[in-house]
Structure formats: structure tokens, C-alpha cells
Amino acid sequence: MKKLEERILRDGQVLGENILKVDSFLTHQVDFSLMKEIGQVFAEAVKDAGITKVVTIEASGIAPAVYVAEALGLPMIFAKKAKNITMTEGILTAEVYSFTKQVTSTVSIAGKFLNSDDKVLIIDDFLANGQAAKGLITIIEQAGAQIEAVGIVIEKSFQDGRQLLETAGYRVLSLARIAGFEKGQIVFTEADI
Amino acid sequence: MKKLEERILRDGQVLGENILKVDSFLTHQVDFSLMKEIGQVFAEAVKDAGITKVVTIEASGIAPAVYVAEALGLPMIFAKKAKNITMTEGILTAEVYSFTKQVTSTVSIAGKFLNSDDKVLIIDDFLANGQAAKGLITIIEQAGAQIEAVGIVIEKSFQDGRQLLETAGYRVLSLARIAGFEKGQIVFTEADI
């Protein structure tokens, strides 16, 4: 997605060896107009896949995912990272280690929102080591639902998340794919959509 | 907001004395079409207030807030509940106790996204004890910005959040106000908008 790549080049900040900070439009401050376009691009890419639910993980996945859901006319479900006293029944869980937050958390979805007829599009803001996506996949498959694709806003192609997912047989659709950072400059490789 | 009240009556679940679970359209699974209408109703209510930023707190505030931001044509910022290694500079923080999650967390916003010219509309999914809103207010005022209103999707009017905010001089705009639960049935009081 050309427009996303341009925005990353304009507003993204490279920190250290492998951190890209996009807090001015995606992970902290959110640009709704970019999210809307992201939603339309993902929806177009999966329009023949018969998707029934869009699933993401709190918190930075929510804004892009809800616009994907809107573009597809579907419900969006966001997996929770903390147990809440109102979550009482039929909870599906998986363990996810976050390299950026340096903690392992239990991610959960109420089982009632997914069933064996569902065809799921996973959406997340970043794909790096693939741990968050792997956790979501574990949960969705516990519900007997099928994963049609994993849609990623920004993929760090120099980390092994994509390989992990593709080796396991999942389709990955990334809007922007970062090959690496050369002298602090972002280098893209060809995106999926 | 009549349509929201109807949705709460149809899909909300009352748990125990004072918990309302709306996980099928707001706090876990999200109905984008309702969020879109919520965004329009809030935007209409504040259209003459000169709002420059919409601020919420992760995670359940994000979906309604991004649609409010869209309806107003403004950026949305969501406060973070956990420290992230990419948050390195000028972080404004406040302590927030969550009664539903039973933990105190440090809520933060990067100071660069708020300044003394900003007029802020706070959006949150629930107002109960007002702790989350109070935390956001503390942060926003640290930045020297002005709070024009606190927009709430569902207010539990039998808890003291509204009184806390109004006594401190803030305008509260709630789309649905719950007076109480009588024999497990939800009783509304008149909403603000």
C-alpha cells in the first residue's frame, strides 16, 4: 500500500536496531482517514474469501480492524490481554510473549463469539516475531473456526513472523513490508497488497 | 441515544449488583455501525466547541473514539496502560485504579501529541467511579490543554463518577445513563444526548 509506505517514511521513527515507531498515526495517535483506507484495501484483498469475522488483539490492532470490519460489513472481535471480572464463561486463551513490552500475557476471547462456521480474517498492526498472531490462531482454532488470512499493517520482514505463519500454512497479507533499516533509513520490500 | 439504550436492553447482561456486560457490541465484539452512529451523535453535540483532539484510553474506548474523531475530522489519541519500550520521551502519566480489573495502572500519553492550544474531547466506553476519566484529565491538564467535555457511551449513574467530574467543573455527555438494576432489569435515567 503505497500511501502507507509514504506515511511510514514521512512520520515513522527508527529506534535502535529494529524498532519502528509509528505512534503519530497508528499505535498511539490514530489517523482515522488512513485507517479507513487500510480497511478498504484489506476488504478488497479478501472480498472473495467469505470472511465472517474480523479478529484482532488489543490495543493498537483495534482501529485498523474496526475499519476492516466496516469495509466488509462484519463484526470485529478484539482479544483481551488482561482478565476482566466480567469475563466469566467459555473463555478461550493462549499465551503471548511481547518482545516490545517484555512480558508474557494471557490473551483471551469469549468462545461464544466464534464458532466452527466462521472464516476469520486476523488483523494486527505489526508482524515481527509472529507471537501475537500465533496466539490469536491458537484461540481461533480452539473455537473450530477457519483462518482465511492474517492481515498485517506493517511487517518487519527481517524478523521471522511471516515465515512462521507461512510455514504453518497461513496466508499473510501485509500492507507494508520492511526489509531492514540501513543507516537508520527504512528499506521496504514488495508488499502483498 | 435511544438506539444505544435499545441495544443495551437487547444485548446487555446484568451480572451481580452493579456490573453491566456489553461484550457483544462494545467491549469485546464491536459493532462498527453502532460505533459510527455514536461518533456522529457525539460530534453533533460538540460541534461548536472547537475541539481539536479526541482522547481515550485503551482498549474499549478506541472503537467509539476513532469514529468520533472521524465525525469531527480530528486525530484520536489513546492513552496507554502499559509502558512500552518505544515510549521514550516526554511521557505524561497518571495512576488509574480499575474496579473491574482490580489493578492500579499507570496511564500515559506522549506529551508531543497535546499542547496548550488543544481543546480536548475525552471519550470512554464506561463512566462508573470516574477513575479513568480523572486519570485522562490529569494527563491532559499536565500538557496545558483544555478539556471541553467528557463523552461517555454508558454511564452508571448510581456510581459517583459523574458527580466527581461535574463537581470539578467538567461537562459530562453520556449517551446512555443507567439509574440502576431492579431485579436484574436495567433502568435508564434521561441521557444527555
mmCIF file of C-alpha atoms in Angstrom:
data_model
loop_
_atom_site.group_PDB
_atom_site.id
_atom_site.type_symbol
_atom_site.label_atom_id
_atom_site.label_comp_id
_atom_site.label_asym_id
_atom_site.label_seq_id
_atom_site.Cartn_x
_atom_site.Cartn_y
_atom_site.Cartn_z
ATOM 1 C CA MET A 1 0.000 0.000 0.000
ATOM 2 C CA LYS A 2 1.923 2.921 -1.404
ATOM 3 C CA LYS A 3 0.244 5.567 0.728
ATOM 4 C CA LEU A 4 1.085 3.670 3.911
ATOM 5 C CA GLU A 5 4.733 3.300 2.876
ATOM 6 C CA GLU A 6 4.907 7.030 2.208
ATOM 7 C CA ARG A 7 3.411 7.757 5.613
ATOM 8 C CA ILE A 8 5.891 5.429 7.323
ATOM 9 C CA LEU A 9 8.769 7.181 5.547
ATOM 10 C CA ARG A 10 7.407 10.607 6.486
ATOM 11 C CA ASP A 11 6.367 10.009 10.103
ATOM 12 C CA GLY A 12 7.983 6.761 11.267
ATOM 13 C CA GLN A 13 11.000 6.907 13.566
ATOM 14 C CA VAL A 14 13.680 4.237 13.588
ATOM 15 C CA LEU A 15 14.894 3.489 17.116
ATOM 16 C CA GLY A 16 17.966 1.342 17.560
ATOM 17 C CA GLU A 17 18.466 -1.816 15.510
ATOM 18 C CA ASN A 18 14.962 -2.993 14.830
ATOM 19 C CA ILE A 19 12.294 -0.759 16.348
ATOM 20 C CA LEU A 20 9.997 1.341 14.165
ATOM 21 C CA LYS A 21 7.871 3.867 15.987
ATOM 22 C CA VAL A 22 4.668 4.904 14.239
ATOM 23 C CA ASP A 23 2.932 6.472 17.193
ATOM 24 C CA SER A 24 1.794 9.554 15.286
ATOM 25 C CA PHE A 25 -0.723 7.688 13.112
ATOM 26 C CA LEU A 26 -1.165 4.074 14.262
ATOM 27 C CA THR A 27 -0.045 2.950 17.724
ATOM 28 C CA HIS A 28 -0.845 5.957 19.937
ATOM 29 C CA GLN A 29 -2.267 8.826 17.917
ATOM 30 C CA VAL A 30 -4.542 7.422 15.205
ATOM 31 C CA ASP A 31 -5.268 8.889 11.776
ATOM 32 C CA PHE A 32 -8.827 7.724 11.048
ATOM 33 C CA SER A 33 -8.563 8.563 7.336
ATOM 34 C CA LEU A 34 -5.561 6.273 6.893
ATOM 35 C CA MET A 35 -7.345 3.566 8.929
ATOM 36 C CA LYS A 36 -10.358 3.905 6.627
ATOM 37 C CA GLU A 37 -8.203 3.387 3.545
ATOM 38 C CA ILE A 38 -6.422 0.467 5.202
ATOM 39 C CA GLY A 39 -9.816 -1.083 5.883
ATOM 40 C CA GLN A 40 -10.808 -0.748 2.244
ATOM 41 C CA VAL A 41 -7.552 -2.226 0.932
ATOM 42 C CA PHE A 42 -7.809 -5.296 3.177
ATOM 43 C CA ALA A 43 -11.500 -5.738 2.357
ATOM 44 C CA GLU A 44 -10.786 -5.644 -1.376
ATOM 45 C CA ALA A 45 -7.998 -8.232 -0.990
ATOM 46 C CA VAL A 46 -10.235 -10.772 0.790
ATOM 47 C CA LYS A 47 -13.545 -9.985 -0.855
ATOM 48 C CA ASP A 48 -13.949 -13.497 -2.328
ATOM 49 C CA ALA A 49 -12.804 -15.383 0.795
ATOM 50 C CA GLY A 50 -16.191 -15.496 2.517
ATOM 51 C CA ILE A 51 -14.876 -13.909 5.712
ATOM 52 C CA THR A 52 -17.422 -13.857 8.566
ATOM 53 C CA LYS A 53 -15.431 -12.267 11.421
ATOM 54 C CA VAL A 54 -12.511 -9.883 11.833
ATOM 55 C CA VAL A 55 -10.339 -10.668 14.871
ATOM 56 C CA THR A 56 -7.569 -8.517 16.343
ATOM 57 C CA ILE A 57 -5.788 -8.041 19.654
ATOM 58 C CA GLU A 58 -5.925 -5.002 21.894
ATOM 59 C CA ALA A 59 -4.928 -2.232 21.704
ATOM 60 C CA SER A 60 -3.218 -0.995 18.502
ATOM 61 C CA GLY A 61 -4.997 -3.539 16.302
ATOM 62 C CA ILE A 62 -8.437 -2.176 17.160
ATOM 63 C CA ALA A 63 -8.508 0.951 14.989
ATOM 64 C CA PRO A 64 -7.413 -0.721 11.734
ATOM 65 C CA ALA A 65 -9.529 -3.813 12.487
ATOM 66 C CA VAL A 66 -12.761 -1.911 13.054
ATOM 67 C CA TYR A 67 -12.374 -0.187 9.684
ATOM 68 C CA VAL A 68 -11.681 -3.536 8.001
ATOM 69 C CA ALA A 69 -14.853 -4.809 9.670
ATOM 70 C CA GLU A 70 -16.756 -1.787 8.387
ATOM 71 C CA ALA A 71 -15.477 -2.250 4.842
ATOM 72 C CA LEU A 72 -16.547 -5.913 4.951
ATOM 73 C CA GLY A 73 -19.792 -5.251 6.863
ATOM 74 C CA LEU A 74 -18.802 -7.702 9.629
ATOM 75 C CA PRO A 75 -18.374 -7.834 13.409
ATOM 76 C CA MET A 76 -14.895 -7.216 14.821
ATOM 77 C CA ILE A 77 -13.675 -9.011 17.943
ATOM 78 C CA PHE A 78 -10.628 -7.865 19.874
ATOM 79 C CA ALA A 79 -8.801 -10.387 22.029
ATOM 80 C CA LYS A 80 -8.136 -9.211 25.580
ATOM 81 C CA LYS A 81 -4.750 -9.115 27.252
ATOM 82 C CA ALA A 82 -5.953 -8.958 30.866
ATOM 83 C CA LYS A 83 -8.579 -10.957 32.707
ATOM 84 C CA ASN A 84 -11.656 -8.915 33.458
ATOM 85 C CA ILE A 85 -14.181 -9.829 36.144
ATOM 86 C CA THR A 86 -16.984 -9.601 33.573
ATOM 87 C CA MET A 87 -15.352 -12.429 31.541
ATOM 88 C CA THR A 88 -16.901 -15.424 33.192
ATOM 89 C CA GLU A 89 -17.843 -18.109 30.704
ATOM 90 C CA GLY A 90 -16.254 -20.193 27.961
ATOM 91 C CA ILE A 91 -13.044 -18.216 27.635
ATOM 92 C CA LEU A 92 -10.508 -19.388 25.043
ATOM 93 C CA THR A 93 -6.934 -18.452 25.887
ATOM 94 C CA ALA A 94 -3.352 -18.527 24.619
ATOM 95 C CA GLU A 95 -0.028 -17.285 25.984
ATOM 96 C CA VAL A 96 1.668 -14.487 24.036
ATOM 97 C CA TYR A 97 5.120 -13.065 24.644
ATOM 98 C CA SER A 98 5.566 -9.433 23.632
ATOM 99 C CA PHE A 99 9.146 -8.503 22.739
ATOM 100 C CA THR A 100 8.359 -4.775 22.826
ATOM 101 C CA LYS A 101 6.636 -4.910 26.222
ATOM 102 C CA GLN A 102 8.893 -7.720 27.535
ATOM 103 C CA VAL A 103 6.043 -9.577 29.215
ATOM 104 C CA THR A 104 4.093 -12.776 28.647
ATOM 105 C CA SER A 105 0.372 -12.239 28.747
ATOM 106 C CA THR A 106 -2.651 -14.468 28.547
ATOM 107 C CA VAL A 107 -4.717 -13.445 25.562
ATOM 108 C CA SER A 108 -8.369 -14.416 25.555
ATOM 109 C CA ILE A 109 -11.573 -14.370 23.536
ATOM 110 C CA ALA A 110 -15.024 -15.391 24.759
ATOM 111 C CA GLY A 111 -15.825 -18.599 22.906
ATOM 112 C CA LYS A 112 -19.397 -17.509 22.157
ATOM 113 C CA PHE A 113 -18.135 -15.057 19.524
ATOM 114 C CA LEU A 114 -16.503 -17.719 17.328
ATOM 115 C CA ASN A 115 -17.882 -20.983 16.016
ATOM 116 C CA SER A 116 -16.943 -23.712 13.575
ATOM 117 C CA ASP A 117 -18.716 -21.993 10.654
ATOM 118 C CA ASP A 118 -16.591 -18.860 10.977
ATOM 119 C CA LYS A 119 -13.996 -17.808 8.439
ATOM 120 C CA VAL A 120 -11.722 -15.365 10.164
ATOM 121 C CA LEU A 121 -9.534 -12.533 8.961
ATOM 122 C CA ILE A 122 -6.938 -11.706 11.615
ATOM 123 C CA ILE A 123 -5.761 -8.081 11.605
ATOM 124 C CA ASP A 124 -2.809 -6.721 13.534
ATOM 125 C CA ASP A 125 -0.769 -3.550 13.457
ATOM 126 C CA PHE A 126 2.670 -5.226 13.423
ATOM 127 C CA LEU A 127 4.119 -8.590 12.465
ATOM 128 C CA ALA A 128 7.587 -9.158 13.887
ATOM 129 C CA ASN A 129 8.137 -12.493 15.622
ATOM 130 C CA GLY A 130 4.566 -13.594 14.964
ATOM 131 C CA GLN A 131 3.805 -14.290 18.618
ATOM 132 C CA ALA A 132 0.591 -12.255 18.771
ATOM 133 C CA ALA A 133 -0.715 -13.771 15.524
ATOM 134 C CA LYS A 134 0.221 -17.261 16.744
ATOM 135 C CA GLY A 135 -1.739 -16.658 19.947
ATOM 136 C CA LEU A 136 -4.792 -15.488 18.019
ATOM 137 C CA ILE A 137 -4.551 -18.503 15.697
ATOM 138 C CA THR A 138 -4.437 -20.857 18.698
ATOM 139 C CA ILE A 139 -7.584 -19.276 20.128
ATOM 140 C CA ILE A 140 -9.489 -19.207 16.841
ATOM 141 C CA GLU A 141 -8.662 -22.835 16.117
ATOM 142 C CA GLN A 142 -9.801 -23.830 19.625
ATOM 143 C CA ALA A 143 -13.201 -22.495 18.546
ATOM 144 C CA GLY A 144 -13.049 -24.696 15.434
ATOM 145 C CA ALA A 145 -13.109 -21.659 13.149
ATOM 146 C CA GLN A 146 -11.033 -21.357 9.993
ATOM 147 C CA ILE A 147 -8.365 -18.688 9.468
ATOM 148 C CA GLU A 148 -8.571 -17.300 5.939
ATOM 149 C CA ALA A 149 -5.744 -14.800 6.180
ATOM 150 C CA VAL A 150 -3.575 -12.788 8.549
ATOM 151 C CA GLY A 151 -3.686 -9.117 7.565
ATOM 152 C CA ILE A 152 -0.784 -7.015 8.813
ATOM 153 C CA VAL A 153 -0.400 -3.254 8.604
ATOM 154 C CA ILE A 154 3.400 -3.208 8.987
ATOM 155 C CA GLU A 155 5.553 -6.311 8.637
ATOM 156 C CA LYS A 156 9.169 -6.408 9.765
ATOM 157 C CA SER A 157 10.287 -8.846 7.105
ATOM 158 C CA PHE A 158 13.728 -9.221 8.691
ATOM 159 C CA GLN A 159 12.146 -10.973 11.675
ATOM 160 C CA ASP A 160 10.697 -14.449 11.416
ATOM 161 C CA GLY A 161 6.971 -13.920 11.966
ATOM 162 C CA ARG A 162 5.972 -14.256 8.333
ATOM 163 C CA GLN A 163 7.998 -17.430 7.855
ATOM 164 C CA LEU A 164 6.482 -18.917 10.998
ATOM 165 C CA LEU A 165 2.939 -18.237 9.749
ATOM 166 C CA GLU A 166 3.519 -19.288 6.131
ATOM 167 C CA THR A 167 5.287 -22.494 7.159
ATOM 168 C CA ALA A 168 2.235 -23.319 9.260
ATOM 169 C CA GLY A 169 0.076 -22.817 6.153
ATOM 170 C CA TYR A 170 -1.438 -19.385 6.758
ATOM 171 C CA ARG A 171 -1.840 -16.674 4.141
ATOM 172 C CA VAL A 172 -0.162 -13.417 5.157
ATOM 173 C CA LEU A 173 -1.291 -10.116 3.639
ATOM 174 C CA SER A 174 0.950 -7.207 4.605
ATOM 175 C CA LEU A 175 0.338 -3.626 3.553
ATOM 176 C CA ALA A 176 3.929 -2.553 4.141
ATOM 177 C CA ARG A 177 6.964 -4.842 4.434
ATOM 178 C CA ILE A 178 10.169 -3.556 5.916
ATOM 179 C CA ALA A 179 13.290 -5.347 4.679
ATOM 180 C CA GLY A 180 15.533 -3.550 7.134
ATOM 181 C CA PHE A 181 16.937 -0.301 8.396
ATOM 182 C CA GLU A 182 20.068 0.863 6.592
ATOM 183 C CA LYS A 183 21.877 3.641 8.465
ATOM 184 C CA GLY A 184 18.574 4.494 10.153
ATOM 185 C CA GLN A 185 16.686 4.618 6.832
ATOM 186 C CA ILE A 186 13.706 2.371 6.231
ATOM 187 C CA VAL A 187 14.048 -0.024 3.287
ATOM 188 C CA PHE A 188 10.865 -1.653 2.001
ATOM 189 C CA THR A 189 10.432 -4.910 0.149
ATOM 190 C CA GLU A 190 7.415 -5.528 -2.092
ATOM 191 C CA ALA A 191 4.143 -5.559 -0.136
ATOM 192 C CA ASP A 192 1.364 -8.120 -0.670
ATOM 193 C CA ILE A 193 -1.373 -5.600 -1.353
ATOM 194 C CA MET B 1 -29.253 7.955 22.455
ATOM 195 C CA LYS B 2 -32.369 5.853 22.020
ATOM 196 C CA LYS B 3 -30.790 3.290 19.725
ATOM 197 C CA LEU B 4 -27.973 2.630 22.191
ATOM 198 C CA GLU B 5 -30.445 2.185 25.058
ATOM 199 C CA GLU B 6 -32.396 -0.309 22.970
ATOM 200 C CA ARG B 7 -29.215 -2.196 22.174
ATOM 201 C CA ILE B 8 -28.220 -2.302 25.844
ATOM 202 C CA LEU B 9 -31.668 -3.663 26.757
ATOM 203 C CA ARG B 10 -31.470 -6.265 23.986
ATOM 204 C CA ASP B 11 -27.869 -7.450 24.341
ATOM 205 C CA GLY B 12 -26.564 -6.232 27.713
ATOM 206 C CA GLN B 13 -26.244 -8.694 30.570
ATOM 207 C CA VAL B 14 -26.556 -7.658 34.191
ATOM 208 C CA LEU B 15 -24.073 -9.505 36.415
ATOM 209 C CA GLY B 16 -24.449 -9.254 40.167
ATOM 210 C CA GLU B 17 -25.194 -5.926 41.819
ATOM 211 C CA ASN B 18 -23.610 -3.402 39.543
ATOM 212 C CA ILE B 19 -21.916 -4.952 36.516
ATOM 213 C CA LEU B 20 -23.294 -4.498 33.019
ATOM 214 C CA LYS B 21 -21.701 -6.650 30.349
ATOM 215 C CA VAL B 22 -21.924 -5.298 26.804
ATOM 216 C CA ASP B 23 -19.290 -7.503 25.250
ATOM 217 C CA SER B 24 -21.354 -8.347 22.175
ATOM 218 C CA PHE B 25 -21.203 -4.828 20.691
ATOM 219 C CA LEU B 26 -18.764 -2.600 22.613
ATOM 220 C CA THR B 27 -16.164 -4.083 24.949
ATOM 221 C CA HIS B 28 -15.089 -7.296 23.179
ATOM 222 C CA GLN B 29 -17.032 -7.800 19.956
ATOM 223 C CA VAL B 30 -17.586 -4.424 18.282
ATOM 224 C CA ASP B 31 -20.495 -3.355 16.086
ATOM 225 C CA PHE B 32 -18.929 -0.807 13.717
ATOM 226 C CA SER B 33 -22.313 0.537 12.597
ATOM 227 C CA LEU B 34 -23.309 1.424 16.151
ATOM 228 C CA MET B 35 -19.841 2.960 16.705
ATOM 229 C CA LYS B 36 -20.337 5.064 13.590
ATOM 230 C CA GLU B 37 -23.660 6.402 14.855
ATOM 231 C CA ILE B 38 -22.158 7.020 18.298
ATOM 232 C CA GLY B 39 -19.408 9.022 16.602
ATOM 233 C CA GLN B 40 -21.956 11.149 14.770
ATOM 234 C CA VAL B 41 -24.046 11.820 17.891
ATOM 235 C CA PHE B 42 -21.033 12.971 19.921
ATOM 236 C CA ALA B 43 -19.733 15.081 17.031
ATOM 237 C CA GLU B 44 -23.084 16.836 16.675
ATOM 238 C CA ALA B 45 -23.204 17.550 20.430
ATOM 239 C CA VAL B 46 -19.789 19.267 20.480
ATOM 240 C CA LYS B 47 -19.770 20.780 17.010
ATOM 241 C CA ASP B 48 -19.481 24.361 18.295
ATOM 242 C CA ALA B 49 -16.889 23.651 20.989
ATOM 243 C CA GLY B 50 -13.821 23.992 18.764
ATOM 244 C CA ILE B 51 -12.495 20.551 19.678
ATOM 245 C CA THR B 52 -9.002 19.846 18.292
ATOM 246 C CA LYS B 53 -8.240 16.341 19.669
ATOM 247 C CA VAL B 54 -10.194 13.287 20.760
ATOM 248 C CA VAL B 55 -8.559 11.404 23.645
ATOM 249 C CA THR B 56 -9.490 7.986 25.007
ATOM 250 C CA ILE B 57 -7.886 5.138 26.934
ATOM 251 C CA GLU B 58 -7.128 1.655 25.671
ATOM 252 C CA ALA B 59 -8.775 -0.663 24.894
ATOM 253 C CA SER B 60 -12.591 -0.422 24.809
ATOM 254 C CA GLY B 61 -12.564 3.329 24.268
ATOM 255 C CA ILE B 62 -10.699 3.077 20.978
ATOM 256 C CA ALA B 63 -13.514 1.974 18.672
ATOM 257 C CA PRO B 64 -16.040 4.637 19.705
ATOM 258 C CA ALA B 65 -13.309 7.300 19.911
ATOM 259 C CA VAL B 66 -11.959 6.719 16.413
ATOM 260 C CA TYR B 67 -15.458 7.160 14.972
ATOM 261 C CA VAL B 68 -15.934 10.349 16.987
ATOM 262 C CA ALA B 69 -12.609 11.521 15.568
ATOM 263 C CA GLU B 70 -13.784 10.644 12.059
ATOM 264 C CA ALA B 71 -17.068 12.508 12.515
ATOM 265 C CA LEU B 72 -15.143 15.593 13.716
ATOM 266 C CA GLY B 73 -12.275 15.193 11.216
ATOM 267 C CA LEU B 74 -9.680 15.130 14.015
ATOM 268 C CA PRO B 75 -6.818 12.981 15.334
ATOM 269 C CA MET B 76 -7.615 10.463 18.084
ATOM 270 C CA ILE B 77 -5.076 9.643 20.791
ATOM 271 C CA PHE B 78 -5.429 6.623 23.042
ATOM 272 C CA ALA B 79 -3.690 6.660 26.399
ATOM 273 C CA LYS B 80 -1.605 3.573 27.119
ATOM 274 C CA LYS B 81 -1.939 1.357 30.162
ATOM 275 C CA ALA B 82 1.475 -0.313 29.958
ATOM 276 C CA LYS B 83 4.944 1.110 29.414
ATOM 277 C CA ASN B 84 6.295 0.252 26.003
ATOM 278 C CA ILE B 85 9.988 0.357 25.116
ATOM 279 C CA THR B 86 9.210 2.627 22.159
ATOM 280 C CA MET B 87 7.808 5.285 24.557
ATOM 281 C CA THR B 88 10.959 7.175 25.375
ATOM 282 C CA GLU B 89 10.398 10.907 25.534
ATOM 283 C CA GLY B 90 8.167 13.409 27.306
ATOM 284 C CA ILE B 91 5.650 10.952 28.704
ATOM 285 C CA LEU B 92 2.764 12.358 30.763
ATOM 286 C CA THR B 93 1.353 9.894 33.293
ATOM 287 C CA ALA B 94 -1.356 9.370 35.898
ATOM 288 C CA GLU B 95 -2.339 6.498 38.169
ATOM 289 C CA VAL B 96 -5.718 4.867 37.500
ATOM 290 C CA TYR B 97 -7.430 2.222 39.602
ATOM 291 C CA SER B 98 -9.754 -0.081 37.683
ATOM 292 C CA PHE B 99 -12.536 -1.583 39.805
ATOM 293 C CA THR B 100 -13.427 -4.131 37.105
ATOM 294 C CA LYS B 101 -9.834 -5.295 36.618
ATOM 295 C CA GLN B 102 -8.877 -4.749 40.276
ATOM 296 C CA VAL B 103 -5.482 -3.260 39.464
ATOM 297 C CA THR B 104 -3.846 0.151 39.566
ATOM 298 C CA SER B 105 -2.135 1.019 36.331
ATOM 299 C CA THR B 106 -0.028 3.893 35.113
ATOM 300 C CA VAL B 107 -1.771 5.523 32.193
ATOM 301 C CA SER B 108 0.349 7.571 29.824
ATOM 302 C CA ILE B 109 0.284 9.805 26.768
ATOM 303 C CA ALA B 110 3.298 11.130 24.868
ATOM 304 C CA GLY B 111 3.360 14.853 25.589
ATOM 305 C CA LYS B 112 4.118 15.738 21.951
ATOM 306 C CA PHE B 113 0.518 14.910 20.979
ATOM 307 C CA LEU B 114 -1.066 17.537 23.248
ATOM 308 C CA ASN B 115 -0.298 21.200 23.670
ATOM 309 C CA SER B 116 -1.713 24.279 25.346
ATOM 310 C CA ASP B 117 -3.792 25.238 22.286
ATOM 311 C CA ASP B 118 -5.690 21.958 22.313
ATOM 312 C CA LYS B 119 -9.343 21.650 23.197
ATOM 313 C CA VAL B 120 -9.940 18.048 24.063
ATOM 314 C CA LEU B 121 -12.986 15.808 23.935
ATOM 315 C CA ILE B 122 -12.435 12.774 26.168
ATOM 316 C CA ILE B 123 -14.304 9.637 25.084
ATOM 317 C CA ASP B 124 -14.684 6.479 27.134
ATOM 318 C CA ASP B 125 -16.876 3.409 26.986
ATOM 319 C CA PHE B 126 -17.976 3.468 30.648
ATOM 320 C CA LEU B 127 -18.244 6.001 33.452
ATOM 321 C CA ALA B 128 -18.585 4.375 36.859
ATOM 322 C CA ASN B 129 -16.285 5.734 39.554
ATOM 323 C CA GLY B 130 -14.683 8.206 37.187
ATOM 324 C CA GLN B 131 -11.151 6.961 37.820
ATOM 325 C CA ALA B 132 -10.189 6.519 34.166
ATOM 326 C CA ALA B 133 -11.595 9.915 33.206
ATOM 327 C CA LYS B 134 -9.827 11.518 36.179
ATOM 328 C CA GLY B 135 -6.534 9.991 35.033
ATOM 329 C CA LEU B 136 -7.013 11.289 31.493
ATOM 330 C CA ILE B 137 -7.901 14.746 32.815
ATOM 331 C CA THR B 138 -4.726 14.806 34.921
ATOM 332 C CA ILE B 139 -2.626 13.952 31.878
ATOM 333 C CA ILE B 140 -4.343 16.403 29.544
ATOM 334 C CA GLU B 141 -4.016 19.241 32.055
ATOM 335 C CA GLN B 142 -0.310 18.434 32.529
ATOM 336 C CA ALA B 143 0.002 19.258 28.824
ATOM 337 C CA GLY B 144 -1.753 22.586 29.427
ATOM 338 C CA ALA B 145 -4.636 21.603 27.157
ATOM 339 C CA GLN B 146 -8.275 22.370 27.894
ATOM 340 C CA ILE B 147 -10.947 19.717 28.413
ATOM 341 C CA GLU B 148 -14.163 20.721 26.653
ATOM 342 C CA ALA B 149 -16.237 17.671 27.569
ATOM 343 C CA VAL B 150 -16.117 14.089 28.723
ATOM 344 C CA GLY B 151 -18.166 11.911 26.364
ATOM 345 C CA ILE B 152 -19.334 8.610 27.806
ATOM 346 C CA VAL B 153 -21.030 5.756 25.973
ATOM 347 C CA ILE B 154 -22.595 4.145 29.068
ATOM 348 C CA GLU B 155 -22.804 5.897 32.422
ATOM 349 C CA LYS B 156 -23.631 4.044 35.624
ATOM 350 C CA SER B 157 -25.424 6.960 37.234
ATOM 351 C CA PHE B 158 -25.712 5.124 40.555
ATOM 352 C CA GLN B 159 -21.919 5.350 40.984
ATOM 353 C CA ASP B 160 -20.165 8.617 41.699
ATOM 354 C CA GLY B 161 -18.128 9.248 38.544
ATOM 355 C CA ARG B 162 -20.417 11.909 37.100
ATOM 356 C CA GLN B 163 -20.630 13.805 40.371
ATOM 357 C CA LEU B 164 -16.854 13.707 40.724
ATOM 358 C CA LEU B 165 -16.389 15.169 37.237
ATOM 359 C CA GLU B 166 -19.170 17.757 37.431
ATOM 360 C CA THR B 167 -18.055 18.963 40.857
ATOM 361 C CA ALA B 168 -14.608 19.506 39.376
ATOM 362 C CA GLY B 169 -16.215 21.629 36.651
ATOM 363 C CA TYR B 170 -16.217 19.272 33.676
ATOM 364 C CA ARG B 171 -19.090 18.825 31.228
ATOM 365 C CA VAL B 172 -20.257 15.216 31.003
ATOM 366 C CA LEU B 173 -22.107 13.988 27.911
ATOM 367 C CA SER B 174 -23.455 10.469 28.303
ATOM 368 C CA LEU B 175 -25.295 8.596 25.565
ATOM 369 C CA ALA B 176 -26.943 6.163 27.987
ATOM 370 C CA ARG B 177 -27.365 6.615 31.743
ATOM 371 C CA ILE B 178 -28.217 3.686 33.925
ATOM 372 C CA ALA B 179 -30.079 4.601 37.118
ATOM 373 C CA GLY B 180 -29.832 1.088 38.489
ATOM 374 C CA PHE B 181 -30.669 -2.563 38.083
ATOM 375 C CA GLU B 182 -34.044 -3.574 39.506
ATOM 376 C CA LYS B 183 -34.418 -7.347 39.828
ATOM 377 C CA GLY B 184 -31.771 -7.734 37.131
ATOM 378 C CA GLN B 185 -33.566 -5.315 34.777
ATOM 379 C CA ILE B 186 -31.786 -2.200 33.515
ATOM 380 C CA VAL B 187 -33.450 1.088 34.427
ATOM 381 C CA PHE B 188 -32.339 4.179 32.486
ATOM 382 C CA THR B 189 -32.439 7.797 33.526
ATOM 383 C CA GLU B 190 -32.535 10.596 30.933
ATOM 384 C CA ALA B 191 -29.389 10.715 28.814
ATOM 385 C CA ASP B 192 -27.544 13.937 27.900
ATOM 386 C CA ILE B 193 -27.662 13.397 24.142
#
